[in-house]
Coordinates of N, CA and C in Angstrom, one line a residue:
R1 N -16.3 -14.1 -20.3 CA -16.8 -15.1 -20.4 C -16.7 -15.6 -19.2
R2 N -15.4 -15.3 -18.3 CA -14.4 -16.4 -17.6 C -15.6 -15.7 -16.6
A3 N -15.3 -14.5 -16.0 CA -16.2 -13.7 -15.5 C -17.9 -14.6 -15.6
G4 N -18.1 -14.3 -16.0 CA -19.5 -15.3 -16.2 C -19.6 -16.4 -16.0
R5 N -18.6 -17.5 -15.9 CA -18.4 -19.1 -15.8 C -18.3 -18.9 -14.2
E6 N -17.5 -17.9 -13.5 CA -17.0 -17.8 -12.0 C -18.7 -17.9 -11.7
L7 N -19.0 -16.3 -12.0 CA -20.2 -15.7 -11.1 C -21.3 -17.6 -11.5
D8 N -22.0 -18.0 -12.4 CA -22.4 -19.2 -12.1 C -21.4 -20.0 -11.3
A9 N -20.7 -20.6 -10.6 CA -20.0 -21.7 -9.7 C -20.0 -21.2 -8.7
L10 N -21.2 -19.7 -7.9 CA -21.5 -19.1 -7.3 C -22.5 -19.7 -7.0
E11 N -23.1 -20.1 -8.3 CA -24.7 -21.0 -7.3 C -24.8 -22.2 -7.3
V12 N -24.0 -23.3 -8.0 CA -24.0 -24.4 -6.9 C -24.0 -24.9 -6.0
L13 N -25.1 -25.4 -5.9 CA -25.9 -26.0 -4.4 C -24.6 -26.6 -3.8
G14 N -25.1 -28.0 -5.2 CA -24.6 -29.7 -4.5 C -23.1 -29.9 -5.0
G15 N -23.0 -30.9 -5.3 CA -21.7 -31.5 -5.2 C -20.2 -31.3 -4.0
A16 N -19.1 -31.5 -5.1 CA -18.1 -31.0 -4.5 C -17.9 -28.9 -4.8
G17 N -18.5 -28.7 -5.5 CA -18.0 -27.2 -6.3 C -19.3 -26.9 -4.7
G18 N -20.3 -26.8 -4.3 CA -21.0 -27.1 -3.4 C -20.4 -26.9 -2.4
V19 N -19.8 -28.2 -1.8 CA -19.5 -28.0 -0.4 C -17.9 -27.1 -0.4
A20 N -17.2 -26.7 -1.2 CA -16.0 -26.3 -1.1 C -16.5 -25.2 -1.1
Q21 N -17.9 -24.3 -1.3 CA -18.3 -22.8 -1.4 C -18.4 -22.8 0.0
R22 N -18.9 -23.3 0.7 CA -19.0 -23.3 2.2 C -18.5 -23.5 3.2
A23 N -17.6 -24.1 2.4 CA -16.6 -24.5 3.7 C -15.7 -23.3 3.7
F24 N -15.4 -22.2 2.5 CA -14.6 -21.2 2.7 C -15.3 -19.9 3.1
K25 N -17.0 -20.1 2.9 CA -17.5 -18.9 2.7 C -17.7 -19.3 5.2
G26 N -17.5 -20.5 5.2 CA -17.4 -20.5 6.5 C -15.9 -20.3 7.6
D27 N -15.1 -20.1 7.0 CA -13.8 -20.4 7.2 C -13.4 -18.3 6.5
L28 N -14.5 -17.5 6.0 CA -13.7 -16.6 6.5 C -14.8 -15.9 7.5
Q29 N -16.1 -16.7 7.1 CA -17.2 -16.3 8.8 C -16.6 -15.8 9.9
N30 N -15.6 -16.9 10.8 CA -14.3 -17.4 11.6 C -13.2 -16.9 11.4
A31 N -13.9 -16.2 10.3 CA -11.7 -15.9 10.4 C -11.4 -14.2 11.6
A32 N -10.2 -15.0 12.9 CA -10.2 -13.7 14.2 C -10.1 -13.0 13.6
Q33 N -9.1 -13.0 11.9 CA -9.0 -11.2 11.6 C -8.7 -11.2 10.3
A34 N -9.1 -10.2 9.0 CA -8.6 -10.5 7.8 C -8.3 -10.7 7.3
P35 N -8.6 -11.2 6.2 CA -6.3 -11.7 5.2 C -5.5 -10.2 4.8
A36 N -3.9 -10.5 4.6 CA -3.5 -10.2 4.5 C -4.1 -9.0 3.7
A37 N -3.6 -8.4 3.5 CA -3.8 -7.0 2.6 C -2.8 -7.5 1.2
G38 N -2.8 -7.2 0.0 CA -2.3 -7.4 -1.3 C -2.6 -9.0 -2.3
A39 N -2.7 -9.6 -1.9 CA -3.3 -10.7 -2.5 C -5.3 -11.1 -2.1
A40 N -5.8 -10.8 -3.3 CA -7.1 -11.3 -3.3 C -6.9 -13.3 -3.3
K41 N -7.4 -13.8 -2.4 CA -8.0 -15.0 -2.9 C -9.5 -15.5 -2.8
F42 N -9.8 -16.9 -3.3 CA -11.3 -17.0 -3.5 C -11.1 -19.0 -4.3
R43 N -11.7 -19.9 -4.3 CA -11.4 -21.0 -4.1 C -12.2 -21.2 -5.1
A44 N -11.1 -22.1 -5.5 CA -11.5 -22.5 -7.3 C -12.7 -23.8 -7.3
A45 N -13.9 -23.8 -7.0 CA -14.8 -24.6 -6.9 C -14.8 -25.8 -7.7
D46 N -14.5 -26.5 -9.0 CA -14.2 -27.0 -10.0 C -13.2 -28.5 -9.7
R47 N -11.8 -26.8 -8.6 CA -10.4 -27.4 -8.2 C -10.8 -28.4 -6.5
D48 N -11.9 -27.4 -6.0 CA -10.9 -27.5 -4.4 C -10.5 -26.6 -4.1
E49 N -9.8 -26.2 -3.9 CA -8.5 -25.3 -4.3 C -8.6 -24.3 -4.1
E50 N -7.7 -22.8 -2.7 CA -7.3 -22.1 -2.9 C -6.9 -21.7 -3.6
V51 N -7.2 -19.5 -4.6 CA -6.4 -19.9 -5.3 C -5.8 -18.0 -4.5
V52 N -4.9 -18.3 -4.5 CA -3.8 -16.4 -4.7 C -3.9 -15.7 -6.0
V53 N -4.3 -14.8 -6.1 CA -4.1 -14.0 -6.7 C -2.9 -12.3 -6.8
D54 N -2.4 -12.2 -6.7 CA -1.1 -11.4 -6.3 C -0.4 -10.5 -7.3
T55 N -1.2 -9.8 -7.5 CA -1.1 -9.1 -9.7 C -1.6 -7.8 -8.6
V56 N -1.7 -7.8 -7.7 CA -2.6 -5.4 -7.0 C -2.1 -6.1 -5.6
K57 N -1.4 -4.8 -5.6 CA -0.4 -4.6 -4.3 C -0.9 -3.3 -4.3
Q58 N -1.6 -3.1 -2.6 CA -1.3 -1.5 -2.2 C -0.1 -1.3 -0.8
V59 N 0.7 -0.6 -1.2 CA 1.5 0.0 0.1 C 1.0 1.2 -0.4
G60 N 1.1 1.6 1.2 CA 0.9 3.1 2.0 C -0.5 3.6 0.5
A61 N -0.2 4.3 0.1 CA -1.8 5.6 -0.5 C -0.7 5.1 -2.0
K62 N 0.0 4.2 -2.7 CA -0.2 3.7 -3.6 C -1.1 2.5 -4.1
T63 N -1.2 2.3 -5.7 CA -1.5 1.0 -5.6 C -0.5 -0.1 -6.7
F64 N -0.2 -0.6 -6.9 CA 0.8 -1.2 -8.0 C 0.5 -2.7 -8.4
F65 N 0.1 -2.6 -9.9 CA -0.3 -4.1 -10.6 C 1.5 -4.9 -11.3
R66 N 0.6 -5.7 -11.0 CA 2.2 -6.6 -11.5 C 1.9 -7.1 -13.1
H67 N 3.7 -6.6 -13.5 CA 3.6 -6.9 -15.1 C 4.7 -7.7 -15.2
G68 N 4.4 -8.8 -15.5 CA 5.5 -10.2 -16.0 C 6.2 -10.3 -14.1
Q69 N 7.6 -10.1 -13.9 CA 8.3 -9.4 -13.0 C 7.8 -8.7 -12.1
V70 N 7.3 -8.0 -12.9 CA 7.8 -6.4 -12.0 C 6.6 -5.6 -11.4
W71 N 7.1 -4.9 -10.3 CA 5.5 -4.1 -10.0 C 5.9 -2.5 -10.1
V72 N 4.4 -2.1 -10.7 CA 4.1 -1.1 -11.7 C 3.6 0.2 -10.8
D73 N 4.0 1.4 -11.1 CA 2.8 2.1 -9.7 C 2.0 2.7 -11.1
S74 N 0.5 2.6 -9.9 CA -0.6 2.6 -11.0 C -0.6 3.9 -11.5
T75 N 0.4 5.3 -10.8 CA 0.2 6.3 -11.7 C 1.1 6.6 -12.7
A76 N 2.1 5.8 -12.8 CA 3.0 6.0 -13.8 C 2.0 6.0 -14.7
T77 N 2.6 7.0 -16.4 CA 2.2 7.2 -17.5 C 3.1 6.2 -18.4
A78 N 2.8 5.6 -19.2 CA 3.1 4.9 -20.6 C 4.1 5.8 -21.0
E79 N 4.0 7.1 -21.1 CA 5.1 8.0 -21.2 C 6.2 8.7 -20.4
Q80 N 6.1 8.3 -19.3 CA 7.0 8.0 -17.9 C 7.7 6.4 -17.7
I81 N 7.2 5.5 -17.9 CA 7.8 4.4 -17.7 C 8.2 3.6 -19.8
K82 N 7.8 5.2 -20.5 CA 9.1 4.9 -21.4 C 10.8 4.9 -21.2
H83 N 10.5 6.1 -19.9 CA 12.1 7.1 -19.6 C 12.0 6.6 -18.3
V84 N 11.7 5.2 -18.1 CA 12.5 4.9 -16.8 C 13.6 5.2 -16.5
K85 N 14.3 5.4 -14.9 CA 15.4 5.9 -14.6 C 15.6 4.5 -13.7
K86 N 16.8 3.6 -14.3 CA 17.1 2.6 -13.1 C 17.9 2.3 -13.0
I87 N 17.9 2.4 -11.4 CA 18.7 2.3 -10.2 C 18.7 1.6 -9.4
E88 N 20.0 1.0 -8.8 CA 20.7 -0.4 -8.0 C 20.7 -0.6 -6.7
R89 N 19.3 -1.0 -6.0 CA 19.3 -1.0 -4.7 C 20.2 -0.4 -4.2
F90 N 20.2 -0.3 -3.0 CA 21.4 0.7 -2.1 C 22.0 1.1 -2.9
S91 N 21.9 1.4 -3.3 CA 23.5 2.7 -4.1 C 23.0 3.7 -3.5
K92 N 23.9 4.8 -3.6 CA 23.9 6.4 -3.3 C 22.7 7.0 -4.3
E93 N 22.3 6.2 -5.6 CA 21.0 7.2 -5.4 C 20.6 6.9 -4.9
Y94 N 20.2 5.7 -4.8 CA 18.4 5.1 -4.7 C 18.4 5.5 -3.0
F95 N 19.3 6.0 -2.5 CA 19.5 6.5 -1.0 C 19.0 8.1 -1.2
D96 N 19.9 8.7 -2.1 CA 20.0 9.6 -2.3 C 18.0 10.1 -2.5
L97 N 17.4 9.2 -3.6 CA 15.9 9.4 -2.7 C 14.7 9.4 -1.8
A98 N 15.9 8.4 -1.7 CA 14.8 8.8 0.3 C 15.5 9.7 1.0
A99 N 16.4 9.6 0.9 CA 16.2 11.4 1.3 C 15.9 12.3 0.5
R100 N 16.0 12.8 -0.2 CA 14.9 13.8 -1.4 C 13.0 13.3 -0.9
F101 N 13.1 12.3 -0.8 CA 11.5 12.1 -1.2 C 10.6 11.9 0.6
G102 N 11.8 11.5 1.6 CA 11.0 11.3 3.2 C 10.6 9.9 3.4
K103 N 10.0 9.8 4.6 CA 10.0 8.6 4.7 C 8.0 8.6 3.3
D104 N 7.7 9.1 3.1 CA 6.5 8.8 2.5 C 7.2 7.7 1.5
A105 N 8.7 8.0 1.0 CA 9.0 7.3 -0.2 C 9.4 6.2 0.0
A106 N 9.8 5.7 1.7 CA 10.5 4.6 2.8 C 10.1 3.4 2.4
R107 N 8.2 3.4 2.1 CA 7.5 2.3 2.7 C 7.4 1.4 1.1
Y108 N 8.1 2.6 -0.3 CA 8.5 2.1 -1.9 C 8.6 1.7 -1.8
L109 N 9.9 2.2 -1.2 CA 11.9 1.5 -1.8 C 12.0 0.2 -0.9
A110 N 10.9 0.1 -0.2 CA 11.2 -0.9 0.6 C 10.8 -2.6 0.5
M111 N 9.6 -2.0 -1.2 CA 9.0 -3.2 -1.2 C 10.0 -4.6 -1.9
E112 N 10.2 -5.6 -2.6 CA 9.8 -6.2 -2.3 C 10.2 -7.2 -3.9
G113 N 11.1 -7.4 -4.8 CA 11.5 -7.6 -6.4 C 11.2 -6.5 -6.8
S114 N 10.8 -6.1 -7.7 CA 11.6 -5.4 -8.9 C 10.2 -4.5 -9.3
V115 N 10.6 -3.1 -8.9 CA 9.6 -1.5 -8.6 C 10.1 -0.3 -10.0
Q116 N 8.5 -0.9 -10.8 CA 8.5 0.9 -11.3 C 7.9 1.6 -10.3
L117 N 8.4 3.1 -9.3 CA 7.5 3.4 -8.8 C 7.8 5.1 -9.5
R118 N 6.7 5.8 -9.6 CA 7.3 7.4 -9.7 C 6.8 8.2 -8.6
L119 N 7.9 9.1 -8.2 CA 8.5 10.3 -7.1 C 8.5 11.7 -8.3
G120 N 7.5 12.3 -7.4 CA 7.2 13.9 -8.8 C 6.9 13.1 -10.4
D121 N 8.2 13.8 -10.9 CA 7.0 13.2 -12.7 C 8.4 12.8 -12.6
E122 N 9.7 11.5 -12.8 CA 9.9 10.4 -12.6 C 10.0 9.9 -12.1
V123 N 10.4 8.7 -12.7 CA 9.7 7.3 -13.0 C 11.3 6.2 -12.4
Y124 N 11.0 5.3 -11.0 CA 12.2 5.0 -10.9 C 11.7 3.3 -11.1
E125 N 13.5 2.6 -11.8 CA 13.4 1.8 -11.6 C 14.2 0.9 -10.6
F126 N 13.8 -0.1 -9.3 CA 14.9 -1.2 -8.3 C 14.7 -2.1 -8.4

């Protein structure tokens, strides 16, 4: 339903919704660079405001989905998440992971907020 409403809103040519859409399209076309990765933006024509959607994040070769306040590695299975190993950020175990998995893991370990990360066959939360 929502997708249908959003698609219908794109057909609006007049009024505040149409003006807002044209302004947003112009902003995108005239931008000097692409928006930063990690958060999608769209213009809510009914409210004439920009909305940022930050439930998906691409970091390196991995995609993370936000579930509540936690970023979850998309490659982690439900079974692996049931047995998540919680580690304290910047603890010895945390740095041991960085040493064991090398620079590829470093970008994921540097993510802000709570993260569930699959490395090998294990899922770690920090």
